[in-house]
PDB file of C-alpha atoms in Angstrom:
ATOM      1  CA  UNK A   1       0.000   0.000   0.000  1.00 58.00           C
ATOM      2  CA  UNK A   2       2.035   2.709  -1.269  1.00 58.00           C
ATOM      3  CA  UNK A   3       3.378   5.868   0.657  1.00 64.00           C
ATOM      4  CA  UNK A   4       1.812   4.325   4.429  1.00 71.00           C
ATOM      5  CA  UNK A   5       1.020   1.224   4.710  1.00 71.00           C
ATOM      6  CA  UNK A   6      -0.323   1.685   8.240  1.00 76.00           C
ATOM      7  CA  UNK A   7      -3.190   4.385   6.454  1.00 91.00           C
ATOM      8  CA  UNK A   8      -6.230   2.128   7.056  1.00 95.00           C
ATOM      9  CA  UNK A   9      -8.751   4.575   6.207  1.00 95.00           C
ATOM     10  CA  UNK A  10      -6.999   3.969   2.527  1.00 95.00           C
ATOM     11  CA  UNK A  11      -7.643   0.453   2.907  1.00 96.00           C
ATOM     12  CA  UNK A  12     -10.892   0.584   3.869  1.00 97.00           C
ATOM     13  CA  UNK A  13     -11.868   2.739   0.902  1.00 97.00           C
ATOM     14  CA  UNK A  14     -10.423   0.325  -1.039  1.00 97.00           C
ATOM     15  CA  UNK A  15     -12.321  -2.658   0.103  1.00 98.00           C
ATOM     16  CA  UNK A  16     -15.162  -0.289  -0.392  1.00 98.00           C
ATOM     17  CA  UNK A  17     -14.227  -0.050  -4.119  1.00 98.00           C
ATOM     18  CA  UNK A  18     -14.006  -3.681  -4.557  1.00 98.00           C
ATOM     19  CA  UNK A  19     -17.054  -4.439  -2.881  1.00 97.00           C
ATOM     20  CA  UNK A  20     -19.350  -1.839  -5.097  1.00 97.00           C
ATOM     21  CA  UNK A  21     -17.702  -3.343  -7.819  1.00 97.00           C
ATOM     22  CA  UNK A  22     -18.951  -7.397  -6.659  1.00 96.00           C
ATOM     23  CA  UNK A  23     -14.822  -8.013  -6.037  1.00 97.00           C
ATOM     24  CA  UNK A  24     -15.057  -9.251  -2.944  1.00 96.00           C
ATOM     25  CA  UNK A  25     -11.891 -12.021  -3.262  1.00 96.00           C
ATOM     26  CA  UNK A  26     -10.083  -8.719  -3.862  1.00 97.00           C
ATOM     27  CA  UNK A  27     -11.867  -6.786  -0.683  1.00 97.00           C
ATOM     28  CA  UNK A  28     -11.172  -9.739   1.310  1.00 96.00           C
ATOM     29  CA  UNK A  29      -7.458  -9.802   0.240  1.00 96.00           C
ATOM     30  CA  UNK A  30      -7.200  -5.963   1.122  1.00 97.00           C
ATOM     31  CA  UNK A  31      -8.143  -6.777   4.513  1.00 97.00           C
ATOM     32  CA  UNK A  32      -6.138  -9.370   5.223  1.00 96.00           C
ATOM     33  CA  UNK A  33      -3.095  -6.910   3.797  1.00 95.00           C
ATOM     34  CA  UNK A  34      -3.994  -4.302   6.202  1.00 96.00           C
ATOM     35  CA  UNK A  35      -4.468  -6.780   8.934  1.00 96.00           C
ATOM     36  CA  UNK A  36      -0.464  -8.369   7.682  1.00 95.00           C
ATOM     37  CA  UNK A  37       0.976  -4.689   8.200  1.00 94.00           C
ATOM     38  CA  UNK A  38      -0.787  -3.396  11.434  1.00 95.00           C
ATOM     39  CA  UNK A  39       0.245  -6.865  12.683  1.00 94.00           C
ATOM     40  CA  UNK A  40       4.597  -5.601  11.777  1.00 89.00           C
ATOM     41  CA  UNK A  41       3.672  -2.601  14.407  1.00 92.00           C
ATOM     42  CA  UNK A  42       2.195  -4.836  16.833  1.00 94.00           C
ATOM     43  CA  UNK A  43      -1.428  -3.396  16.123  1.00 94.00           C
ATOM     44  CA  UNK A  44      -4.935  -4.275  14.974  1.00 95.00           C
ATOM     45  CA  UNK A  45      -7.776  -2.758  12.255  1.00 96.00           C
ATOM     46  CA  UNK A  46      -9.406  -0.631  13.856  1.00 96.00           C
ATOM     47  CA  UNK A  47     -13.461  -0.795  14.589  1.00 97.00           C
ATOM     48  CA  UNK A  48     -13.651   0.612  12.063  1.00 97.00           C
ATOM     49  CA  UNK A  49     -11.981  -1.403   9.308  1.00 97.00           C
ATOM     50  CA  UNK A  50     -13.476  -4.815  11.334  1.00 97.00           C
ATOM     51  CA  UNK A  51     -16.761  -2.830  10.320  1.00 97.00           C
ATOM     52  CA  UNK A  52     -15.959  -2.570   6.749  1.00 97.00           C
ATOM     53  CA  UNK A  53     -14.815  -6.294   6.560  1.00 96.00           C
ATOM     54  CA  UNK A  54     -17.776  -7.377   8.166  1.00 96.00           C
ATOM     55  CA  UNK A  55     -19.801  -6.109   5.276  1.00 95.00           C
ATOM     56  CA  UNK A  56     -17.643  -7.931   2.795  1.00 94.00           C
ATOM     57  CA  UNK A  57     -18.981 -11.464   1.876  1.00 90.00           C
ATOM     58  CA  UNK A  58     -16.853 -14.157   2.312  1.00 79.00           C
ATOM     59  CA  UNK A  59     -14.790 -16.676   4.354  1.00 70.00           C
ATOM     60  CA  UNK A  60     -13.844 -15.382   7.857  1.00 63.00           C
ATOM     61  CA  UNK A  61     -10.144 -16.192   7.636  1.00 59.00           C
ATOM     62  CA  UNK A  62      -8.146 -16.353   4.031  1.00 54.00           C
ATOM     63  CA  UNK A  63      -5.539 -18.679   3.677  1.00 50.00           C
ATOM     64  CA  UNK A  64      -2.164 -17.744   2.115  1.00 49.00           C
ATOM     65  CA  UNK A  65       0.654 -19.644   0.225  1.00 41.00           C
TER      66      UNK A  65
END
C-alpha cells in the first residue's frame, strides 16, 4: 500500500471499491493486507476497518501460500 502502509482509512476505501464493484476475493485480500501490516507494528484494524470487513462477503479467515 504505497506511501503508508499503516493508512487504514486507505484500505478501507479500497475494500469499499471492490465491494461496489462485486470483487469481494479482492476486498477480502485488502483486509487481510492491512491486517499483515498493522500486525509488523504490533497493532490491529481498527473498529472501524473490522466494520468494513464485516460487510464484505466471504470466508472469515483467508488462507495464504
Amino acid at each position: 500500500m504505497g506511501a503508508d502502509p499503516y493508512a487504514e482509512q486507505a484500505y478501507r476505501g479500497m475494500m469499499r471499491c471492490y465491494l461496489a464493484l462485486g470483487r469481494s476475493a479482492d476486498a477480502l485480500r485488502t483486509f487481510a493486507a492491512c491486517r499483515q501490516a498493522l500486525t509488523g507494528i504490533d497493532a490491529a484494524p481498527s473498529p472501524e476497518t473490522v466494520a468494513v470487513r464485516a460487510l464484505i462477503p466471504g470466508p472469515t479467515h483467508l488462507t495464504t501460500g
